[in-house]
The first five atom37 places (N, CA, C, CB, O) and aatype in JSON, in Angstrom:
{
  "aatype": [12, 15, 6, 0, 10, 18, 0, 10, 0, 10, 10, 0, 4, 14, 19, 7, 12, 7, 10, 12, 12, 17, 13, 12, 12, 1, 7, 15, 11, 0, 14, 14, 0, 5, 0, 0, 14, 16, 6, 0, 0, 6, 10, 16, 11, 10, 1, 0, 6, 19, 3, 5, 10, 1, 0, 7, 5, 2, 3, 16, 0, 7, 7, 16, 15, 10, 14, 5, 15, 16, 7, 15, 16, 10, 1],
  "atom_mask": [
    [1, 1, 1, 1, 1],
    [1, 1, 1, 1, 1],
    [1, 1, 1, 1, 1],
    [1, 1, 1, 1, 1],
    [1, 1, 1, 1, 1],
    [1, 1, 1, 1, 1],
    [1, 1, 1, 1, 1],
    [1, 1, 1, 1, 1],
    [1, 1, 1, 1, 1],
    [1, 1, 1, 1, 1],
    [1, 1, 1, 1, 1],
    [1, 1, 1, 1, 1],
    [1, 1, 1, 1, 1],
    [1, 1, 1, 1, 1],
    [1, 1, 1, 1, 1],
    [1, 1, 1, 0, 1],
    [1, 1, 1, 1, 1],
    [1, 1, 1, 0, 1],
    [1, 1, 1, 1, 1],
    [1, 1, 1, 1, 1],
    [1, 1, 1, 1, 1],
    [1, 1, 1, 1, 1],
    [1, 1, 1, 1, 1],
    [1, 1, 1, 1, 1],
    [1, 1, 1, 1, 1],
    [1, 1, 1, 1, 1],
    [1, 1, 1, 0, 1],
    [1, 1, 1, 1, 1],
    [1, 1, 1, 1, 1],
    [1, 1, 1, 1, 1],
    [1, 1, 1, 1, 1],
    [1, 1, 1, 1, 1],
    [1, 1, 1, 1, 1],
    [1, 1, 1, 1, 1],
    [1, 1, 1, 1, 1],
    [1, 1, 1, 1, 1],
    [1, 1, 1, 1, 1],
    [1, 1, 1, 1, 1],
    [1, 1, 1, 1, 1],
    [1, 1, 1, 1, 1],
    [1, 1, 1, 1, 1],
    [1, 1, 1, 1, 1],
    [1, 1, 1, 1, 1],
    [1, 1, 1, 1, 1],
    [1, 1, 1, 1, 1],
    [1, 1, 1, 1, 1],
    [1, 1, 1, 1, 1],
    [1, 1, 1, 1, 1],
    [1, 1, 1, 1, 1],
    [1, 1, 1, 1, 1],
    [1, 1, 1, 1, 1],
    [1, 1, 1, 1, 1],
    [1, 1, 1, 1, 1],
    [1, 1, 1, 1, 1],
    [1, 1, 1, 1, 1],
    [1, 1, 1, 0, 1],
    [1, 1, 1, 1, 1],
    [1, 1, 1, 1, 1],
    [1, 1, 1, 1, 1],
    [1, 1, 1, 1, 1],
    [1, 1, 1, 1, 1],
    [1, 1, 1, 0, 1],
    [1, 1, 1, 0, 1],
    [1, 1, 1, 1, 1],
    [1, 1, 1, 1, 1],
    [1, 1, 1, 1, 1],
    [1, 1, 1, 1, 1],
    [1, 1, 1, 1, 1],
    [1, 1, 1, 1, 1],
    [1, 1, 1, 1, 1],
    [1, 1, 1, 0, 1],
    [1, 1, 1, 1, 1],
    [1, 1, 1, 1, 1],
    [1, 1, 1, 1, 1],
    [1, 1, 1, 1, 1]
  ],
  "atom_positions": [
    [[9.23, 2.42, 49.23], [8.56, 1.72, 48.66], [7.63, 2.62, 47.65], [7.97, 0.93, 49.61], [7.13, 2.07, 46.67]],
    [[7.45, 3.81, 47.85], [6.36, 4.41, 47.08], [7.5, 5.21, 45.88], [5.2, 5.6, 48.19], [7.09, 5.65, 44.8]],
    [[8.83, 5.27, 46.28], [9.55, 5.59, 44.9], [9.72, 4.63, 44.03], [10.8, 6.07, 45.02], [9.97, 4.95, 42.87]],
    [[9.6, 3.07, 44.44], [9.54, 2.03, 43.52], [8.01, 1.95, 42.75], [9.9, 0.69, 44.36], [7.93, 1.44, 41.62]],
    [[7.2, 2.31, 43.2], [6.13, 2.35, 42.53], [5.72, 3.64, 41.57], [5.26, 2.1, 43.46], [4.85, 3.45, 40.71]],
    [[6.21, 4.71, 41.67], [6.83, 5.66, 40.89], [7.71, 5.06, 39.41], [7.81, 6.4, 41.96], [7.36, 5.01, 38.23]],
    [[8.71, 4.73, 39.97], [9.3, 4.26, 39.11], [8.87, 3.1, 37.72], [10.08, 3.94, 39.88], [9.13, 3.18, 36.52]],
    [[8.21, 2.17, 38.41], [7.08, 1.59, 37.7], [6.7, 1.76, 36.96], [6.33, 1.5, 37.93], [7.01, 1.44, 35.82]],
    [[5.68, 2.45, 37.43], [4.23, 3.6, 36.6], [5.31, 4.24, 35.59], [3.18, 5.28, 37.94], [5.15, 4.08, 34.38]],
    [[6.62, 5.11, 36.17], [7.27, 5.7, 34.88], [7.53, 4.54, 33.52], [8.83, 6.33, 35.41], [7.3, 4.75, 32.33]],
    [[7.94, 3.6, 33.99], [8.53, 2.6, 32.92], [7.19, 1.58, 32.28], [9.86, 1.52, 33.8], [7.34, 0.82, 31.33]],
    [[6.03, 1.74, 32.94], [5.22, 0.88, 31.86], [4.52, 1.34, 30.8], [4.31, 0.2, 32.4], [3.96, 0.54, 30.04]],
    [[4.46, 2.57, 30.63], [4.44, 3.39, 29.02], [5.13, 2.57, 28.25], [5.19, 4.95, 28.83], [4.65, 1.65, 27.59]],
    [[6.68, 3.0, 28.34], [7.34, 2.72, 27.38], [7.33, 1.25, 26.91], [8.47, 3.17, 27.67], [7.17, 0.71, 25.81]],
    [[7.59, 0.72, 28.38], [7.73, -0.93, 27.92], [6.43, -1.58, 27.42], [8.2, -1.91, 29.24], [6.47, -2.64, 26.8]],
    [[5.21, -0.91, 27.72], [4.09, -1.5, 27.14], [4.46, -1.06, 25.55], [0.0, 0.0, 0.0], [4.76, -1.85, 24.66]],
    [[4.38, -0.07, 25.47], [4.39, 0.76, 24.16], [5.19, -0.28, 22.88], [5.39, 2.39, 24.5], [4.78, -0.65, 21.78]],
    [[6.42, -0.52, 23.58], [7.43, -1.53, 23.1], [7.12, -3.04, 22.91], [0.0, 0.0, 0.0], [7.4, -3.71, 21.92]],
    [[6.49, -3.46, 24.06], [5.89, -4.34, 23.66], [4.93, -4.65, 22.31], [5.46, -4.44, 24.55], [5.32, -5.43, 21.45]],
    [[3.74, -4.03, 22.23], [2.88, -3.85, 21.51], [3.58, -3.56, 19.99], [2.05, -2.85, 22.15], [3.27, -4.18, 18.97]],
    [[4.38, -2.72, 20.03], [5.02, -2.6, 18.36], [5.93, -3.99, 17.96], [6.28, -1.03, 18.21], [6.2, -4.46, 16.85]],
    [[6.28, -4.47, 19.37], [6.86, -6.49, 18.53], [5.79, -7.19, 18.59], [8.19, -7.77, 19.5], [5.87, -8.26, 17.99]],
    [[4.78, -6.97, 19.12], [3.53, -8.2, 18.72], [3.03, -8.14, 17.48], [2.17, -8.14, 19.56], [2.72, -9.14, 16.83]],
    [[2.88, -6.29, 16.85], [2.31, -5.95, 16.04], [3.2, -6.19, 14.69], [1.89, -4.75, 16.39], [2.88, -6.47, 13.53]],
    [[4.08, -6.04, 15.15], [5.43, -6.9, 13.46], [5.02, -8.06, 13.65], [7.66, -7.02, 13.52], [4.08, -8.32, 12.89]],
    [[5.3, -8.92, 14.35], [5.54, -10.18, 14.28], [3.95, -10.84, 13.68], [6.12, -10.68, 15.82], [4.04, -11.67, 12.77]],
    [[2.92, -10.56, 14.05], [1.72, -10.67, 13.54], [1.24, -10.49, 12.26], [0.0, 0.0, 0.0], [0.34, -11.14, 11.72]],
    [[2.18, -9.12, 11.57], [1.64, -8.9, 10.27], [2.64, -9.58, 9.02], [1.46, -7.27, 10.13], [2.58, -9.16, 7.86]],
    [[3.38, -10.46, 9.37], [4.22, -11.42, 8.86], [3.34, -12.35, 8.26], [5.13, -12.02, 9.84], [3.02, -13.15, 9.14]],
    [[2.48, -12.78, 6.61], [1.95, -13.88, 6.19], [3.19, -14.09, 5.04], [0.3, -13.73, 5.71], [4.05, -13.53, 4.37]],
    [[2.6, -15.29, 5.34], [3.34, -16.05, 4.08], [3.27, -15.45, 2.54], [2.68, -17.53, 3.97], [2.28, -14.84, 2.12]],
    [[4.59, -15.74, 1.66], [4.02, -15.32, 0.65], [3.44, -15.72, -0.06], [4.42, -14.96, 0.19], [2.56, -15.22, -0.76]],
    [[4.04, -17.2, 0.03], [3.1, -18.27, -0.9], [1.62, -17.83, -0.7], [3.24, -20.03, -0.37], [1.0, -17.5, -1.72]],
    [[1.17, -17.8, 0.14], [-0.5, -17.11, -0.05], [-0.79, -16.08, -0.61], [-1.17, -16.76, 1.03], [-1.97, -16.11, -0.97]],
    [[-0.14, -14.92, -0.94], [-0.31, -13.65, -1.46], [0.14, -13.66, -2.75], [0.31, -12.66, -0.73], [-0.6, -13.06, -3.53]],
    [[1.02, -14.11, -3.17], [1.55, -14.22, -4.73], [0.55, -14.49, -5.88], [2.56, -15.4, -4.85], [0.36, -13.8, -6.89]],
    [[-0.2, -15.95, -5.4], [-0.67, -16.28, -6.43], [-2.26, -15.14, -6.97], [-0.88, -17.9, -6.1], [-2.68, -14.93, -8.1]],
    [[-2.74, -14.67, -5.75], [-3.76, -13.51, -6.0], [-3.11, -12.35, -6.41], [-4.59, -13.13, -4.78], [-4.02, -11.55, -6.62]],
    [[-1.87, -11.71, -6.68], [-1.25, -10.47, -6.91], [-1.03, -11.02, -8.38], [0.12, -9.96, -5.89], [-1.54, -10.24, -9.18]],
    [[-0.44, -12.07, -8.98], [-0.2, -12.61, -10.15], [-1.43, -12.42, -10.82], [0.27, -13.95, -10.11], [-1.49, -11.77, -11.86]],
    [[-2.57, -13.04, -10.18], [-3.76, -12.84, -11.39], [-4.55, -11.74, -11.25], [-4.81, -13.98, -11.48], [-5.44, -11.48, -12.05]],
    [[-4.3, -11.08, -10.31], [-5.01, -9.6, -10.47], [-3.78, -8.42, -11.49], [-5.3, -8.87, -8.47], [-4.13, -7.33, -11.96]],
    [[-2.64, -8.9, -11.59], [-1.7, -7.83, -12.23], [-1.62, -8.91, -13.62], [0.07, -7.37, -11.2], [-0.6, -8.85, -14.3]],
    [[-2.33, -9.53, -13.87], [-2.75, -10.61, -15.38], [-4.02, -9.64, -15.65], [-3.33, -12.81, -15.06], [-4.02, -8.91, -16.64]],
    [[-5.0, -9.66, -14.82], [-6.54, -9.0, -15.09], [-6.03, -7.61, -15.66], [-7.7, -8.79, -13.49], [-6.13, -7.32, -16.85]],
    [[-5.38, -6.66, -14.58], [-4.99, -5.24, -14.57], [-4.45, -4.93, -15.96], [-3.91, -4.92, -13.43], [-4.75, -3.82, -16.4]],
    [[-3.5, -5.94, -16.9], [-2.75, -5.85, -18.13], [-3.49, -5.68, -18.87], [-2.0, -6.75, -18.54], [-3.51, -4.62, -19.5]],
    [[-4.58, -6.89, -19.15], [-5.79, -7.07, -19.95], [-6.39, -5.95, -20.14], [-6.68, -7.91, -19.45], [-6.46, -5.44, -21.26]],
    [[-6.84, -5.49, -19.22], [-7.94, -4.08, -19.12], [-6.76, -2.9, -19.77], [-8.6, -3.56, -16.98], [-7.06, -2.19, -20.74]],
    [[-5.51, -2.83, -19.13], [-5.2, -1.92, -19.9], [-4.9, -2.11, -21.51], [-4.24, -1.44, -19.28], [-5.1, -1.14, -22.25]],
    [[-4.61, -2.85, -21.83], [-4.61, -3.32, -23.33], [-5.76, -3.06, -23.91], [-4.37, -4.74, -23.54], [-5.7, -2.39, -24.95]],
    [[-7.11, -3.5, -23.42], [-8.23, -3.35, -23.86], [-8.58, -1.88, -24.06], [-9.04, -4.03, -23.07], [-8.92, -1.39, -25.13]],
    [[-8.43, -1.05, -22.61], [-8.5, 0.49, -22.75], [-7.47, 1.25, -23.98], [-8.06, 1.08, -21.22], [-7.85, 2.29, -24.52]],
    [[-6.08, 0.56, -24.35], [-5.31, 1.11, -25.41], [-5.96, 1.05, -26.36], [-4.19, 0.63, -25.68], [-6.22, 2.1, -26.95]],
    [[-6.57, -0.44, -26.98], [-6.8, -0.53, -27.78], [-8.36, 0.33, -28.33], [-6.52, -1.69, -27.74], [-8.65, 0.86, -29.4]],
    [[-9.02, 0.17, -27.23], [-10.43, 1.37, -27.56], [-9.79, 3.03, -27.92], [0.0, 0.0, 0.0], [-10.28, 3.71, -28.82]],
    [[-8.82, 3.44, -27.16], [-8.36, 4.66, -27.2], [-7.43, 4.8, -28.63], [-7.59, 4.91, -25.81], [-6.87, 5.88, -28.83]],
    [[-7.31, 4.04, -29.31], [-6.42, 3.52, -30.61], [-7.66, 3.96, -31.75], [-5.93, 1.46, -30.58], [-7.61, 4.69, -32.74]],
    [[-8.65, 3.25, -31.22], [-9.65, 3.2, -32.56], [-10.11, 4.6, -32.36], [-11.07, 1.94, -32.6], [-9.79, 5.37, -33.27]],
    [[-10.95, 5.24, -31.13], [-11.44, 6.48, -30.9], [-10.72, 7.47, -31.97], [-11.2, 6.86, -29.38], [-11.28, 7.71, -33.03]],
    [[-8.87, 8.28, -31.5], [-8.22, 8.87, -31.71], [-7.98, 8.13, -33.51], [-7.28, 8.94, -30.48], [-7.83, 9.03, -34.34]],
    [[-7.95, 7.24, -33.87], [-7.81, 6.74, -35.37], [-9.43, 7.45, -36.41], [0.0, 0.0, 0.0], [-9.39, 8.11, -37.45]],
    [[-10.32, 7.11, -35.85], [-11.47, 7.8, -36.38], [-11.62, 9.2, -36.7], [0.0, 0.0, 0.0], [-11.76, 9.73, -37.8]],
    [[-11.55, 9.72, -35.49], [-11.44, 11.4, -35.42], [-10.16, 12.1, -35.03], [-12.43, 11.96, -34.4], [-9.11, 11.66, -34.56]],
    [[-10.59, 13.41, -35.36], [-8.87, 14.39, -35.4], [-9.39, 15.14, -34.05], [-8.39, 15.89, -37.19], [-10.11, 16.13, -33.88]],
    [[-8.64, 14.15, -33.04], [-8.64, 14.43, -31.63], [-7.1, 15.46, -31.67], [-8.62, 12.77, -30.56], [-6.1, 15.25, -32.35]],
    [[-7.34, 16.54, -30.73], [-6.58, 17.21, -30.33], [-5.25, 16.64, -29.42], [-7.35, 17.98, -29.82], [-5.34, 16.32, -28.23]],
    [[-4.14, 16.58, -30.13], [-3.42, 15.81, -28.8], [-2.66, 16.79, -27.88], [-2.23, 14.64, -29.3], [-2.35, 17.94, -28.2]],
    [[-2.5, 16.41, -27.09], [-2.17, 17.25, -25.8], [-0.54, 17.56, -25.67], [-2.71, 16.36, -24.39], [0.22, 16.6, -25.5]],
    [[-0.09, 18.69, -25.74], [1.44, 18.85, -25.84], [2.06, 18.92, -24.19], [1.8, 20.42, -26.79], [3.27, 18.72, -24.02]],
    [[1.31, 19.16, -23.21], [1.99, 19.15, -22.31], [1.92, 20.73, -21.44], [0.0, 0.0, 0.0], [2.32, 20.94, -20.29]],
    [[1.39, 21.6, -22.26], [1.53, 23.19, -21.99], [-0.04, 23.13, -21.38], [1.89, 24.43, -23.63], [-0.97, 22.36, -21.66]],
    [[0.05, 24.2, -20.46], [-1.34, 24.62, -20.43], [-1.76, 25.84, -21.1], [-1.71, 24.73, -19.17], [-0.96, 26.69, -21.49]],
    [[-3.01, 25.94, -21.23], [-3.78, 27.23, -21.96], [-3.77, 28.22, -20.47], [-5.76, 26.76, -22.72], [-3.98, 27.99, -19.28]],
    [[-3.33, 29.68, -21.42], [-3.46, 30.87, -20.74], [-4.68, 31.46, -20.78], [-2.62, 31.7, -21.13], [-4.86, 32.53, -20.19]]
  ]
}
């Protein structure tokens, strides 16, 4: 009888861990229809922000002579 209890205690941890992983994977599946509109709206907002920053960068660079980076490091 005590050997059965040892075997049960030995298997309790891996079986419990497997069940927890299975439940976590099942719970994280959200319907894609809910996430798509917010992602599309955020993507549109970020693209507009990038365009605005690029326009501001071009305006600044056109008026003054700023050194252009060549990718090399100074020593």
